[in-house]
N, CA, C and O atoms as CSV, one atom per row, in Angstrom:
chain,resi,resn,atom,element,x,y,z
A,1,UNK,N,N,0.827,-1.193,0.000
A,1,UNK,CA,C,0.000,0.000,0.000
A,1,UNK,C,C,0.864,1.245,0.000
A,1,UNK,O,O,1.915,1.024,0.602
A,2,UNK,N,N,0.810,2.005,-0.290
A,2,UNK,CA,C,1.049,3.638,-0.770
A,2,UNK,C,C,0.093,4.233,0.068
A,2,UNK,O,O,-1.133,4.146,0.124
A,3,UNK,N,N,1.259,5.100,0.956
A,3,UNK,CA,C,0.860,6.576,1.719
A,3,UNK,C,C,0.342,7.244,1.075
A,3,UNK,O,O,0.735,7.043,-0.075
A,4,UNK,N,N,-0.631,8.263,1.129
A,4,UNK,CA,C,-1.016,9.491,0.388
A,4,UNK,C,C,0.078,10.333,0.455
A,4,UNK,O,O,0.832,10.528,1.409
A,5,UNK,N,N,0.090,10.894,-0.846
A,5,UNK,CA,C,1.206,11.897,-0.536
A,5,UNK,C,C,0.507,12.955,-0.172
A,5,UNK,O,O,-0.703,12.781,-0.312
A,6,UNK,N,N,0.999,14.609,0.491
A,6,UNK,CA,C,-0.155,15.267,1.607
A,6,UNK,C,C,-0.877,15.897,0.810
A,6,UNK,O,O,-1.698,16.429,1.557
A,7,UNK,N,N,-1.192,16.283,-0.534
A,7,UNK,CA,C,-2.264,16.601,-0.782
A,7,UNK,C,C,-3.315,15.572,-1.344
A,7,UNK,O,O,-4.421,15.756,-1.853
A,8,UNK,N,N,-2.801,14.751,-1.156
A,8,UNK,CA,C,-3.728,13.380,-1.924
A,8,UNK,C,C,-4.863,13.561,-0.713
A,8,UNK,O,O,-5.950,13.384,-1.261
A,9,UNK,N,N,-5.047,13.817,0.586
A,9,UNK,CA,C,-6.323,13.734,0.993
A,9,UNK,C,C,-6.708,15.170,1.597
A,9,UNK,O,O,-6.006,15.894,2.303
A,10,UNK,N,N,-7.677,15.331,1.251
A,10,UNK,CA,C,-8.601,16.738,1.125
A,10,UNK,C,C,-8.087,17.190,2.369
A,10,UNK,O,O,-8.446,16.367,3.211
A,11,UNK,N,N,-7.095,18.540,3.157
A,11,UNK,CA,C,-7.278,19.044,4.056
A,11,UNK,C,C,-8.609,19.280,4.672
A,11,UNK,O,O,-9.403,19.265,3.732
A,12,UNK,N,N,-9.321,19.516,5.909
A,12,UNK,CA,C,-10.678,19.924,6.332
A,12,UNK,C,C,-10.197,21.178,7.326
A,12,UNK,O,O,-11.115,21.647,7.999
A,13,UNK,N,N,-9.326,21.578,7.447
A,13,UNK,CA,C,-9.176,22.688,8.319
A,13,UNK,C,C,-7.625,23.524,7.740
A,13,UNK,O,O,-6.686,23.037,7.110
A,14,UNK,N,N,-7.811,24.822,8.204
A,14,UNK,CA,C,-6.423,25.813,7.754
A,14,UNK,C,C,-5.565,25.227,7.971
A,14,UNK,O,O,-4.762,24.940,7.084
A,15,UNK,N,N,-5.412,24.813,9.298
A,15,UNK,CA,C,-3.542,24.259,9.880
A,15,UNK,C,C,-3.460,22.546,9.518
A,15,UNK,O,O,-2.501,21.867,9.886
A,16,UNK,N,N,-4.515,22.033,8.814
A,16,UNK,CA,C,-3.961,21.065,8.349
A,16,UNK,C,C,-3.439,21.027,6.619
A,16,UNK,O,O,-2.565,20.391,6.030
A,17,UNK,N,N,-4.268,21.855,6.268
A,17,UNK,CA,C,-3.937,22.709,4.986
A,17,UNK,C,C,-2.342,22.886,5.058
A,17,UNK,O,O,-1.491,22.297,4.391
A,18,UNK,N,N,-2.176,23.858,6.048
A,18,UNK,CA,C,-0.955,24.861,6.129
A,18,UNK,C,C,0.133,23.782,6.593
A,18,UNK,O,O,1.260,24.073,6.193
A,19,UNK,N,N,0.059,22.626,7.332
A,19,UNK,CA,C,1.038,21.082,7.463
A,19,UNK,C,C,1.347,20.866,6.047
A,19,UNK,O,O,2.512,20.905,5.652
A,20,UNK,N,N,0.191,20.601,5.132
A,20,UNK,CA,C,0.331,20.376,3.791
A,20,UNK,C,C,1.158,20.716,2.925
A,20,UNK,O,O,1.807,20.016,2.148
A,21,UNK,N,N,1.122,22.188,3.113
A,21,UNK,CA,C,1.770,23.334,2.007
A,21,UNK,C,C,3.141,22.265,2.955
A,21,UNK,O,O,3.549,21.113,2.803
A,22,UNK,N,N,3.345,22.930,3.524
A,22,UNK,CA,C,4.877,23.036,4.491
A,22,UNK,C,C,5.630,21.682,4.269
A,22,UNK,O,O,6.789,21.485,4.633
A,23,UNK,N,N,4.953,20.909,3.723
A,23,UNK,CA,C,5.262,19.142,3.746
A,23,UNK,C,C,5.735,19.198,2.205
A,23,UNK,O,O,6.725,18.554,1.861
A,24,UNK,N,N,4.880,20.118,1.123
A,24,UNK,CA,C,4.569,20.080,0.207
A,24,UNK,C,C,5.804,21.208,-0.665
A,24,UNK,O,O,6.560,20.931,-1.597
A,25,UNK,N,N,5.662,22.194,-0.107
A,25,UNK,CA,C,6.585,23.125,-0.996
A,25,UNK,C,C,7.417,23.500,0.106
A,25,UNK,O,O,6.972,23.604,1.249
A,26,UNK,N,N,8.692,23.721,-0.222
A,26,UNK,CA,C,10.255,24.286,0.578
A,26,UNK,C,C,9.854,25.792,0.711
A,26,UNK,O,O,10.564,26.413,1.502
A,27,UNK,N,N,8.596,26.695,-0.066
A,27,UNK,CA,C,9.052,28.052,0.239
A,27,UNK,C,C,7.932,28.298,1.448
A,27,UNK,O,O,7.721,29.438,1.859
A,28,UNK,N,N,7.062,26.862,2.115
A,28,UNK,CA,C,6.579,27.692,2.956
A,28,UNK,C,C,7.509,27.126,4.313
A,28,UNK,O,O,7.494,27.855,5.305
A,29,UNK,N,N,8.248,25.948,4.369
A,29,UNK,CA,C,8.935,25.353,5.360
A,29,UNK,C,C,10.233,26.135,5.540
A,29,UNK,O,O,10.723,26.343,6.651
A,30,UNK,N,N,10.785,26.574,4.351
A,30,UNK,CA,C,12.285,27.681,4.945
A,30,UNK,C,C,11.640,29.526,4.988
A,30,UNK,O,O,12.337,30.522,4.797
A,31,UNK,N,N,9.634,29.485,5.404
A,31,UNK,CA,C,9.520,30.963,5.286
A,31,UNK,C,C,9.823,31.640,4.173
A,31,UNK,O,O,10.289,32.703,4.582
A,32,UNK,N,N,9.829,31.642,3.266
A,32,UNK,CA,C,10.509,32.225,2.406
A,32,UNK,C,C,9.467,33.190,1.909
A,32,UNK,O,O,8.354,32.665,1.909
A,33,UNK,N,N,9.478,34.625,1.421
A,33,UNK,CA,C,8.270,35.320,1.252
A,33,UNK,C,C,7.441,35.069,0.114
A,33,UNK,O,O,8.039,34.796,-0.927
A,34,UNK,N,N,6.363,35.097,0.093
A,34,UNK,CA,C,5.903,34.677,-0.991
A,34,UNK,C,C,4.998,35.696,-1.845
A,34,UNK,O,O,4.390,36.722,-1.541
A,35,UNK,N,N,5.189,34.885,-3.198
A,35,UNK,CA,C,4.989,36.070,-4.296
A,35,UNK,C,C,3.692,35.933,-4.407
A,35,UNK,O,O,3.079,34.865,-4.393
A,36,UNK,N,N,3.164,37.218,-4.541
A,36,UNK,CA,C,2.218,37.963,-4.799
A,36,UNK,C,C,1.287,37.102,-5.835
A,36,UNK,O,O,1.640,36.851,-6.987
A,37,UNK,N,N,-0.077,36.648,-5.198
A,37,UNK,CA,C,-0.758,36.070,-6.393
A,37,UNK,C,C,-0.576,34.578,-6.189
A,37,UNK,O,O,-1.335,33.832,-6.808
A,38,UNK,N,N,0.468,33.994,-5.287
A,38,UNK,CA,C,0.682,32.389,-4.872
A,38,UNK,C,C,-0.373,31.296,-4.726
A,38,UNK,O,O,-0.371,30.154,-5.185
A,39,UNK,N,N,-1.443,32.046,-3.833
A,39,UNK,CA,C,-2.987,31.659,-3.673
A,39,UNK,C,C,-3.364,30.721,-5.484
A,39,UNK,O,O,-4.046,29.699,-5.560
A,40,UNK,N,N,-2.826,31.305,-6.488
A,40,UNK,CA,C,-3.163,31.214,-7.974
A,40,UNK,C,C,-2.753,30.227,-8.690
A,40,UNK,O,O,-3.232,29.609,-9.641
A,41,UNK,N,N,-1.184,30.126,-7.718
A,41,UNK,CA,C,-0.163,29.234,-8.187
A,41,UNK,C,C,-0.736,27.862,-7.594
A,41,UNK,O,O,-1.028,26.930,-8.343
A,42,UNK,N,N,-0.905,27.780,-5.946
A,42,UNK,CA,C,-1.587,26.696,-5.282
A,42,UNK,C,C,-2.579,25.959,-6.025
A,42,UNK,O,O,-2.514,24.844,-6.542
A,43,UNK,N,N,-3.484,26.784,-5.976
A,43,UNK,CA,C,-5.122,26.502,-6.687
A,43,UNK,C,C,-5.074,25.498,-7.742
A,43,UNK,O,O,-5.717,24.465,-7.925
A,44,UNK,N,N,-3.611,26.408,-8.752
A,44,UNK,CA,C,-3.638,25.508,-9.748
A,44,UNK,C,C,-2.801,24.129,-10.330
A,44,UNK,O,O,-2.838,23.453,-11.358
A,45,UNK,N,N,-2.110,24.122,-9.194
A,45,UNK,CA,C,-1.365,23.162,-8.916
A,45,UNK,C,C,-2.243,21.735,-7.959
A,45,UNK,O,O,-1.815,20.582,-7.990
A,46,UNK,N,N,-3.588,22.194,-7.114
A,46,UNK,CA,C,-3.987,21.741,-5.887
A,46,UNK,C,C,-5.832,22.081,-6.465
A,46,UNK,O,O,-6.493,22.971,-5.931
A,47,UNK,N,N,-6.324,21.304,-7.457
A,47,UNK,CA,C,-7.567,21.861,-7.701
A,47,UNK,C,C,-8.833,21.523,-6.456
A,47,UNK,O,O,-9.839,22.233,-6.446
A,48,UNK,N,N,-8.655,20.299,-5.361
A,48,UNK,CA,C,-9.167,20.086,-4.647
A,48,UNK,C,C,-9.039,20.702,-3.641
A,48,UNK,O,O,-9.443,19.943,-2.760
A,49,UNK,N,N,-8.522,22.221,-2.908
A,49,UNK,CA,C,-8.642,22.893,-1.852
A,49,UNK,C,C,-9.194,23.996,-2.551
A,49,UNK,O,O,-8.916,24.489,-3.644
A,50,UNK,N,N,-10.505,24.433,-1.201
A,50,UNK,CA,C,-11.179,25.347,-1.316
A,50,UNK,C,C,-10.455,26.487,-0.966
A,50,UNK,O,O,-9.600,26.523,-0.080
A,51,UNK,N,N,-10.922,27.727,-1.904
A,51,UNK,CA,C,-10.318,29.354,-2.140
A,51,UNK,C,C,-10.171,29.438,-0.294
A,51,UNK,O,O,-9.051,29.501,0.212
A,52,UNK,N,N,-11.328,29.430,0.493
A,52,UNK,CA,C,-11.572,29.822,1.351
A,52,UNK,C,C,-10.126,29.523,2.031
A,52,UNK,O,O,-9.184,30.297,2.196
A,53,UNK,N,N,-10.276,27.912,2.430
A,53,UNK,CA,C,-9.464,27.448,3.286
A,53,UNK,C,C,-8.024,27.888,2.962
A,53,UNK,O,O,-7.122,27.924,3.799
A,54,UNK,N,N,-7.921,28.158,1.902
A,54,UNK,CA,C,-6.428,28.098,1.319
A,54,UNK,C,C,-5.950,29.485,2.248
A,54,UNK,O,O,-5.057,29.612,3.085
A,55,UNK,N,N,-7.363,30.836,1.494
A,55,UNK,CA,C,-7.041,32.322,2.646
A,55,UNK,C,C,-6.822,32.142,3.624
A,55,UNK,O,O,-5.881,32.754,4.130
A,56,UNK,N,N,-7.525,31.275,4.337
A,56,UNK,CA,C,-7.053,31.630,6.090
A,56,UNK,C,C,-5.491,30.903,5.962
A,56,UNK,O,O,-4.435,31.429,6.313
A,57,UNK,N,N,-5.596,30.078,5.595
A,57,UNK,CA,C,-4.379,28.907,5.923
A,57,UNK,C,C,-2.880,29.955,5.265
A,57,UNK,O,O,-1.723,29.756,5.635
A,58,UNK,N,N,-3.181,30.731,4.539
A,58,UNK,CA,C,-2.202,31.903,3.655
A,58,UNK,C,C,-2.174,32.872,4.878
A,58,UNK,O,O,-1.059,33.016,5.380
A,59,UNK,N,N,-3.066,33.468,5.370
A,59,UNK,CA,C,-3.546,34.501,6.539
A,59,UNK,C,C,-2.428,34.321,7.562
A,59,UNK,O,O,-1.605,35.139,7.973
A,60,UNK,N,N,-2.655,32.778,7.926
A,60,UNK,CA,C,-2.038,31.832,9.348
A,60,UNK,C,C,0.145,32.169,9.026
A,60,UNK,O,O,1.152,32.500,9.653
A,61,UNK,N,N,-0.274,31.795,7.719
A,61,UNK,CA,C,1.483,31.746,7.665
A,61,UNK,C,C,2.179,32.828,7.486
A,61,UNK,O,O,3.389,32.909,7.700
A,62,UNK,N,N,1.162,34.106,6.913
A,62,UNK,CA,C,1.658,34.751,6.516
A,62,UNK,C,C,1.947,36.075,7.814
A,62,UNK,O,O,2.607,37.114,7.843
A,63,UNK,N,N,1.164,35.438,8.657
A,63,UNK,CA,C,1.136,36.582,10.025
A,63,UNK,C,C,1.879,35.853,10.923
A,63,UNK,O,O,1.593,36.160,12.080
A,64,UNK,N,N,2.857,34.870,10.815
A,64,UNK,CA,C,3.447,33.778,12.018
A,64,UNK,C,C,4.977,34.939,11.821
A,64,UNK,O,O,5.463,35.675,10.962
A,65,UNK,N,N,5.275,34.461,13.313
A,65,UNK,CA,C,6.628,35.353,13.152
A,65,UNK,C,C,7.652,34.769,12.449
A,65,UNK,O,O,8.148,35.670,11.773
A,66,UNK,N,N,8.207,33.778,12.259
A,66,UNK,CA,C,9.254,33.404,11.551
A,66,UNK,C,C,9.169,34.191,10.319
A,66,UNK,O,O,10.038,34.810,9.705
A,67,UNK,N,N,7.627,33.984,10.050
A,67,UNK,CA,C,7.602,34.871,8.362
A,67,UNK,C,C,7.619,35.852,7.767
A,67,UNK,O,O,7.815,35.920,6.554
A,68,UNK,N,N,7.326,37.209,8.850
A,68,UNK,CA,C,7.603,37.950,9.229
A,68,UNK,C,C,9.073,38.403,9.764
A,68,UNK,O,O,8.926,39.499,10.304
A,69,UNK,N,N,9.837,38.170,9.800
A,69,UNK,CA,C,10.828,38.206,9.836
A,69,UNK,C,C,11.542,37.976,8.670
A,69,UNK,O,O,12.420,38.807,8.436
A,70,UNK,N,N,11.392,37.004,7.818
A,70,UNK,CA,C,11.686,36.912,6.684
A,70,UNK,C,C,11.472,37.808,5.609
A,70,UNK,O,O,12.240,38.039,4.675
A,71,UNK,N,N,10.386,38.277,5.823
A,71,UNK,CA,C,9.989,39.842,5.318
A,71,UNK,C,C,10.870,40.661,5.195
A,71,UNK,O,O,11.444,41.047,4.176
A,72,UNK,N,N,11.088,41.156,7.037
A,72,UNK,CA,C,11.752,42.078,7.271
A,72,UNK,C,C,12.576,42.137,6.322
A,72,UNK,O,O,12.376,42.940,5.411
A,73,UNK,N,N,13.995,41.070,6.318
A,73,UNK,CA,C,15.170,40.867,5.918
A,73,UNK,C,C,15.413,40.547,4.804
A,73,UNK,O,O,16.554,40.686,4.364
A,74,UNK,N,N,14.130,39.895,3.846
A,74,UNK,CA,C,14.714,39.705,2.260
A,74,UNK,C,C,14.591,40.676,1.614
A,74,UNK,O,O,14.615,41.760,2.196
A,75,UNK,N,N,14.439,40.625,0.356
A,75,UNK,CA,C,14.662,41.699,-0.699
A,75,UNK,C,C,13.836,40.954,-1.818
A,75,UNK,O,O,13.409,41.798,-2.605
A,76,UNK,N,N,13.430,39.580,-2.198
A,76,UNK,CA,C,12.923,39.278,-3.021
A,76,UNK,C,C,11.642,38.311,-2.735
A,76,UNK,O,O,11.477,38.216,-1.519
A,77,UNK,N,N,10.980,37.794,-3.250
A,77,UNK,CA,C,9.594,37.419,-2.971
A,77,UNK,C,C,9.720,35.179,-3.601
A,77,UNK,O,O,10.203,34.721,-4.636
A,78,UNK,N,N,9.584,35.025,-3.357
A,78,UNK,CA,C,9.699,33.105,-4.141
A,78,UNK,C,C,8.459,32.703,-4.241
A,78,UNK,O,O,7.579,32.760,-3.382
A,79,UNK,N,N,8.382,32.085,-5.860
A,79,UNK,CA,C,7.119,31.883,-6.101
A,79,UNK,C,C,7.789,30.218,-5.780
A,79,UNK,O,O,9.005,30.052,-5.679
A,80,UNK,N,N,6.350,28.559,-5.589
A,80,UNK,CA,C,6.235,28.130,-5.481
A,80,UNK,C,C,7.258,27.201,-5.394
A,80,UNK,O,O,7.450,26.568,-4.356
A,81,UNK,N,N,8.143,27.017,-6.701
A,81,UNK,CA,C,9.293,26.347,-7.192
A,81,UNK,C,C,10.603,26.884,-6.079
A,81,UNK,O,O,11.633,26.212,-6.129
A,82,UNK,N,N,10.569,27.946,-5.199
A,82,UNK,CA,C,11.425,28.823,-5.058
A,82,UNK,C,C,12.290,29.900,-5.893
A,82,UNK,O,O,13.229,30.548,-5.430
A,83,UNK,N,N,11.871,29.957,-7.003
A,83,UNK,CA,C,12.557,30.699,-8.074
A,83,UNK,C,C,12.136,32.157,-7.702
A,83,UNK,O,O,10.939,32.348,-7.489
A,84,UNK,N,N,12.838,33.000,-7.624
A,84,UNK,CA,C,12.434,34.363,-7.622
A,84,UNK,C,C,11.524,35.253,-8.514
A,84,UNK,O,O,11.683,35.395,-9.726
A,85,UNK,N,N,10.478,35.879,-7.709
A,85,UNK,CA,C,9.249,36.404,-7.569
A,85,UNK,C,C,9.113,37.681,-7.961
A,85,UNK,O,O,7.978,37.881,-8.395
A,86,UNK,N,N,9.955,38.824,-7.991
A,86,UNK,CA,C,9.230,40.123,-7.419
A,86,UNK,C,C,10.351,40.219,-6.220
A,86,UNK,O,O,11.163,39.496,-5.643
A,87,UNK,N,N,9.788,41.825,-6.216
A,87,UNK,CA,C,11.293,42.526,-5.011
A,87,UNK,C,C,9.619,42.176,-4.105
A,87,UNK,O,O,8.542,41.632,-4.351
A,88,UNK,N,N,10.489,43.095,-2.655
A,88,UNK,CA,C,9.541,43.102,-1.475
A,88,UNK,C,C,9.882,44.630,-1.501
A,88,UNK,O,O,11.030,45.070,-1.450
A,89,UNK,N,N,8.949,45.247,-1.572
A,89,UNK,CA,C,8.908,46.749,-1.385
A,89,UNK,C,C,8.930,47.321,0.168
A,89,UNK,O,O,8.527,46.622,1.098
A,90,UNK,N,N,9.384,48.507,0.335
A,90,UNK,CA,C,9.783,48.907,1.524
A,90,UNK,C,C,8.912,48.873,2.789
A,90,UNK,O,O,9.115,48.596,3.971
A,91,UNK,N,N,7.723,49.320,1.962
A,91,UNK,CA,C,6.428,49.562,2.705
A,91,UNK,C,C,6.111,48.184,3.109
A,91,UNK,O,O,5.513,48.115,4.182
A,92,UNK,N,N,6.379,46.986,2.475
A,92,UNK,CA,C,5.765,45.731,3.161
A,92,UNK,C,C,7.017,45.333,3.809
A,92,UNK,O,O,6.921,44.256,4.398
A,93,UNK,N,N,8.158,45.896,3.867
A,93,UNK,CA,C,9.639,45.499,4.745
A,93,UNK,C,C,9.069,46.430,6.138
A,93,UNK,O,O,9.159,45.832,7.210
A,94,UNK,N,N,8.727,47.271,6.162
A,94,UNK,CA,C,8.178,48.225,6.982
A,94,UNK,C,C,7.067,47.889,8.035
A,94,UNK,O,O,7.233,48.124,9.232
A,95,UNK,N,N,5.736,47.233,7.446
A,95,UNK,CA,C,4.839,46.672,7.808
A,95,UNK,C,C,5.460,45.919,8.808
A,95,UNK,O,O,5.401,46.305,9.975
A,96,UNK,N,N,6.153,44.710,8.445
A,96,UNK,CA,C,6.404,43.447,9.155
A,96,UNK,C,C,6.971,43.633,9.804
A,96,UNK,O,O,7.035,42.802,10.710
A,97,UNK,N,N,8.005,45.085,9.906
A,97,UNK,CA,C,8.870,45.377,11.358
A,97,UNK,C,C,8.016,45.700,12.422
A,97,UNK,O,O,8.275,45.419,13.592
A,98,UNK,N,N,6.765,46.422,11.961
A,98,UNK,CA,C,5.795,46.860,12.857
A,98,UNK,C,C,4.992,46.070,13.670
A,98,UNK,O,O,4.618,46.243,14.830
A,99,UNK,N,N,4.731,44.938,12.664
A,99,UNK,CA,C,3.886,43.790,13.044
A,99,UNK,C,C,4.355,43.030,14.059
A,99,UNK,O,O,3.772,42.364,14.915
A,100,UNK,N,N,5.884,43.301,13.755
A,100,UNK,CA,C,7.184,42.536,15.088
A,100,UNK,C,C,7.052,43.432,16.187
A,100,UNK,O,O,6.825,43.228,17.380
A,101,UNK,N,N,7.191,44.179,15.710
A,101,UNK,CA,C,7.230,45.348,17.197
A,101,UNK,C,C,6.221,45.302,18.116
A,101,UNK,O,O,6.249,45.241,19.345
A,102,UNK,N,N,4.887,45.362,16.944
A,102,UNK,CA,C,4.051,45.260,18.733
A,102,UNK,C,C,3.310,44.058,18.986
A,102,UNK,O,O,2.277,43.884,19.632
A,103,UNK,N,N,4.361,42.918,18.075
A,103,UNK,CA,C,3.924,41.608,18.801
A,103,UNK,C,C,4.904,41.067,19.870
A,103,UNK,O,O,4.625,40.118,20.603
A,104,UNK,N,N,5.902,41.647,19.897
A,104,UNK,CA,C,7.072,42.091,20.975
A,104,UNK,C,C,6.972,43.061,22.446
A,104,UNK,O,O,7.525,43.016,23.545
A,105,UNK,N,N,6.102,43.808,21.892
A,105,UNK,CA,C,5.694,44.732,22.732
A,105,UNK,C,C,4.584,43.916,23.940
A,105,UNK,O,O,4.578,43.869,25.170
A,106,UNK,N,N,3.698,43.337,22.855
A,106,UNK,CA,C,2.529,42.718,23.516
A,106,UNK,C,C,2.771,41.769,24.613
A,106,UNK,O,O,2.203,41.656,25.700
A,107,UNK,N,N,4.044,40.907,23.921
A,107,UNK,CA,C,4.719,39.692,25.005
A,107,UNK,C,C,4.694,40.106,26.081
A,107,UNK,O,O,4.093,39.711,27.080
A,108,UNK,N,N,5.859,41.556,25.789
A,108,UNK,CA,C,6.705,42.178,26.984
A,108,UNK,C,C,5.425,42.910,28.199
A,108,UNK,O,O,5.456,42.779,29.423
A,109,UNK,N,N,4.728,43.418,27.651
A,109,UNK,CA,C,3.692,43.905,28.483
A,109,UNK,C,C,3.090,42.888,29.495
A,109,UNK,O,O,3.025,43.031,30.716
A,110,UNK,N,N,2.656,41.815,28.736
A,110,UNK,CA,C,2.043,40.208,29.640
A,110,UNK,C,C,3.015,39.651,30.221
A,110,UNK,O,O,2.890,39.295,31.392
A,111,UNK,N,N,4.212,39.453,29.514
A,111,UNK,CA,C,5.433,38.872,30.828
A,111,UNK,C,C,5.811,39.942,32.479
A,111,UNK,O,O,6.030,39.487,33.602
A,112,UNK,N,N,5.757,41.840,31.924
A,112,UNK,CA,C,5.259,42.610,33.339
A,112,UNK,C,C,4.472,42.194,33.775
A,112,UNK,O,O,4.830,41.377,34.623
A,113,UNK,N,N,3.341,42.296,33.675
A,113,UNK,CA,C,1.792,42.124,34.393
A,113,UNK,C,C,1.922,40.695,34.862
A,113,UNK,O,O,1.568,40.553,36.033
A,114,UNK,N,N,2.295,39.711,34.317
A,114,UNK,CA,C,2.192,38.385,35.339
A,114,UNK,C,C,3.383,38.392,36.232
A,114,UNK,O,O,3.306,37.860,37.339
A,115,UNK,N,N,4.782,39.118,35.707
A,115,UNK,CA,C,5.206,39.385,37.015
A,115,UNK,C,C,4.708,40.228,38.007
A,115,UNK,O,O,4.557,39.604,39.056
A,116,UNK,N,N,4.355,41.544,38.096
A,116,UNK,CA,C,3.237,42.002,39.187
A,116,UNK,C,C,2.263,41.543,39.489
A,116,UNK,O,O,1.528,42.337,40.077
A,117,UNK,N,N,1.871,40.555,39.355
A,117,UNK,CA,C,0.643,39.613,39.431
A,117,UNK,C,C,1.263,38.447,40.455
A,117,UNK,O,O,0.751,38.030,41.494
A,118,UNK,N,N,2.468,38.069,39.865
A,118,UNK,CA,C,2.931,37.185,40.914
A,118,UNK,C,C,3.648,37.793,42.534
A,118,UNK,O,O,3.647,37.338,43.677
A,119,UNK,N,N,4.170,38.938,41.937
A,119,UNK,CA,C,4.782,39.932,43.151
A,119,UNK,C,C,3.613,40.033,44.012
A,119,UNK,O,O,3.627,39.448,45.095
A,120,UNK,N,N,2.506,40.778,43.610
A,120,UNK,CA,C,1.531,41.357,44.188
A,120,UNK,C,C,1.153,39.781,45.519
A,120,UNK,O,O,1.039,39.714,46.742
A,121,UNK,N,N,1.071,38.622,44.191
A,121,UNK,CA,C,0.257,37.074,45.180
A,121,UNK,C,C,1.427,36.996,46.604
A,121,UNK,O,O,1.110,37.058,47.792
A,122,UNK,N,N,3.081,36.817,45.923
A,122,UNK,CA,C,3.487,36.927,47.310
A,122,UNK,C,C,3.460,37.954,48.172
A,122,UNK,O,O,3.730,37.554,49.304
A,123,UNK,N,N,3.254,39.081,48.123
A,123,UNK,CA,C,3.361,40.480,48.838
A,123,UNK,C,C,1.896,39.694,50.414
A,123,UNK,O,O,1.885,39.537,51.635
A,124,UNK,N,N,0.752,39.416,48.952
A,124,UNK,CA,C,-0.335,38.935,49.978
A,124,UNK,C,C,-0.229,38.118,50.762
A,124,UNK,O,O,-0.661,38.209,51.911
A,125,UNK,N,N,0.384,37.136,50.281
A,125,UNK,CA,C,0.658,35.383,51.275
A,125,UNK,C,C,1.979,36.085,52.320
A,125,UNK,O,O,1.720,35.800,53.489
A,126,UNK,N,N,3.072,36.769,52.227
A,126,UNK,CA,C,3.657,37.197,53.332
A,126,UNK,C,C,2.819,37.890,54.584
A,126,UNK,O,O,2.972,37.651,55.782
A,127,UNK,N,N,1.927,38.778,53.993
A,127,UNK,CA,C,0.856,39.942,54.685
A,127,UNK,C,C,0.104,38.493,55.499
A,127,UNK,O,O,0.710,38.083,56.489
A,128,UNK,N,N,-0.964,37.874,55.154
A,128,UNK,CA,C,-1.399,36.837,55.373
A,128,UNK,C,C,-0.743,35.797,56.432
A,128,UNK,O,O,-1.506,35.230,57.213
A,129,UNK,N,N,0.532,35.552,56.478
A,129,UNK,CA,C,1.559,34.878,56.927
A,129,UNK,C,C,1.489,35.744,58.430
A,129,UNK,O,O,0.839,35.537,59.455
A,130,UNK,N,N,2.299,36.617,58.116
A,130,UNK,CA,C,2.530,37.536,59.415
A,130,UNK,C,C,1.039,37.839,60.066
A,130,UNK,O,O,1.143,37.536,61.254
A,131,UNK,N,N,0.080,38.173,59.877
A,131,UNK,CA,C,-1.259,38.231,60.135
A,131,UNK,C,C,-1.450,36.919,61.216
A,131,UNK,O,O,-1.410,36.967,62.445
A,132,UNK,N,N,-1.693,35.606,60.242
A,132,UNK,CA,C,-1.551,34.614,61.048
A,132,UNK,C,C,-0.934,34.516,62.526
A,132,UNK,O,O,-1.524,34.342,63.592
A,133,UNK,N,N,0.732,34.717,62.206
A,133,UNK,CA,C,1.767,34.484,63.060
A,133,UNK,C,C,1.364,35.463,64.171
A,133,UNK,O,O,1.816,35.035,65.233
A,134,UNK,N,N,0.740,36.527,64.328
A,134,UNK,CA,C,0.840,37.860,65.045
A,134,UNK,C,C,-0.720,37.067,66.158
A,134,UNK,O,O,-0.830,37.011,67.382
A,135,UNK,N,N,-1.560,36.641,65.191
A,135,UNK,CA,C,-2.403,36.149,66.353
A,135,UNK,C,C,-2.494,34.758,66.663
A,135,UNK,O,O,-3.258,34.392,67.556
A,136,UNK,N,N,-1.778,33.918,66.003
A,136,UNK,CA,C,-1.658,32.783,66.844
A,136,UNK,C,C,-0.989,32.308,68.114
A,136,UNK,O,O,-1.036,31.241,68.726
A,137,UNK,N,N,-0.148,33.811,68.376
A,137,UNK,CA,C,0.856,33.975,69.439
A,137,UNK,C,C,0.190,33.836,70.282
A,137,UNK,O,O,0.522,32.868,70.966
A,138,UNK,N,N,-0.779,34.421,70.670
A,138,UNK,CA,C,-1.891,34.553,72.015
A,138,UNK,C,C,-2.594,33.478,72.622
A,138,UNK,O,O,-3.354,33.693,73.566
């Protein structure tokens, strides 16, 4: 018997879709940016995935940080084969620094707050502690 190879059975959801691609083509597994219109290239390479699923599952990879980063730093775009695409224009080199920034930002904000969150819990359980200790003396 013969494995399916991964598009041989119908993805039913984005991130199994997006396993697919990644199993399937090198430019979504080394990040590599992708050219403009790819959705076109898929489709027609892949006639059994729906437009829909394909958007989100494009949406998913295309907003993950590794890929984004890849943004940042290339200069050219890879269509399917990996063969070069199209430049990456400044404004979308620009975007993705931004997109880094305040998904960096966002971390950093929630890694404060659960540390004052945890400061604050021991501040209470010491308060609590001594409370205890002060009237069990009696």
């Amino acid at each position: 018997m013969n494995a399916p190879t991964p598009m041989e059975v119908a993805p039913t959801s984005p991130r199994q879709l997006l396993k697919s691609l990644h199993q399937k083509y090198q430019v979504f597994r080394d990040y590599l940016p992708l050219a403009i219109g790819i959705d076109k290239q898929i489709l027609a390479e892949n006639s059994d995935i729906s437009k829909k699923l394909l958007r989100v599952a494009l949406s998913i990879h295309t907003n993950s940080t590794p890929y984004l980063k890849a943004v940042e730093r290339a200069t050219a775009r890879a269509e399917l084969g990996g063969n070069p695409a199209g430049e990456i224009t400044d404004a979308h080199r620009t975007r993705a620094k931004e997109m880094l920034a305040e998904r960096y930002k966002k971390i950093a904000e929630e890694r404060k707050a659960k540390r004052e969150a945890e400061i604050a819990e021991r501040r209470r359980a010491e308060k609590l502690q001594q409370l205890a200790d002060k009237f069990s003396k009696k």
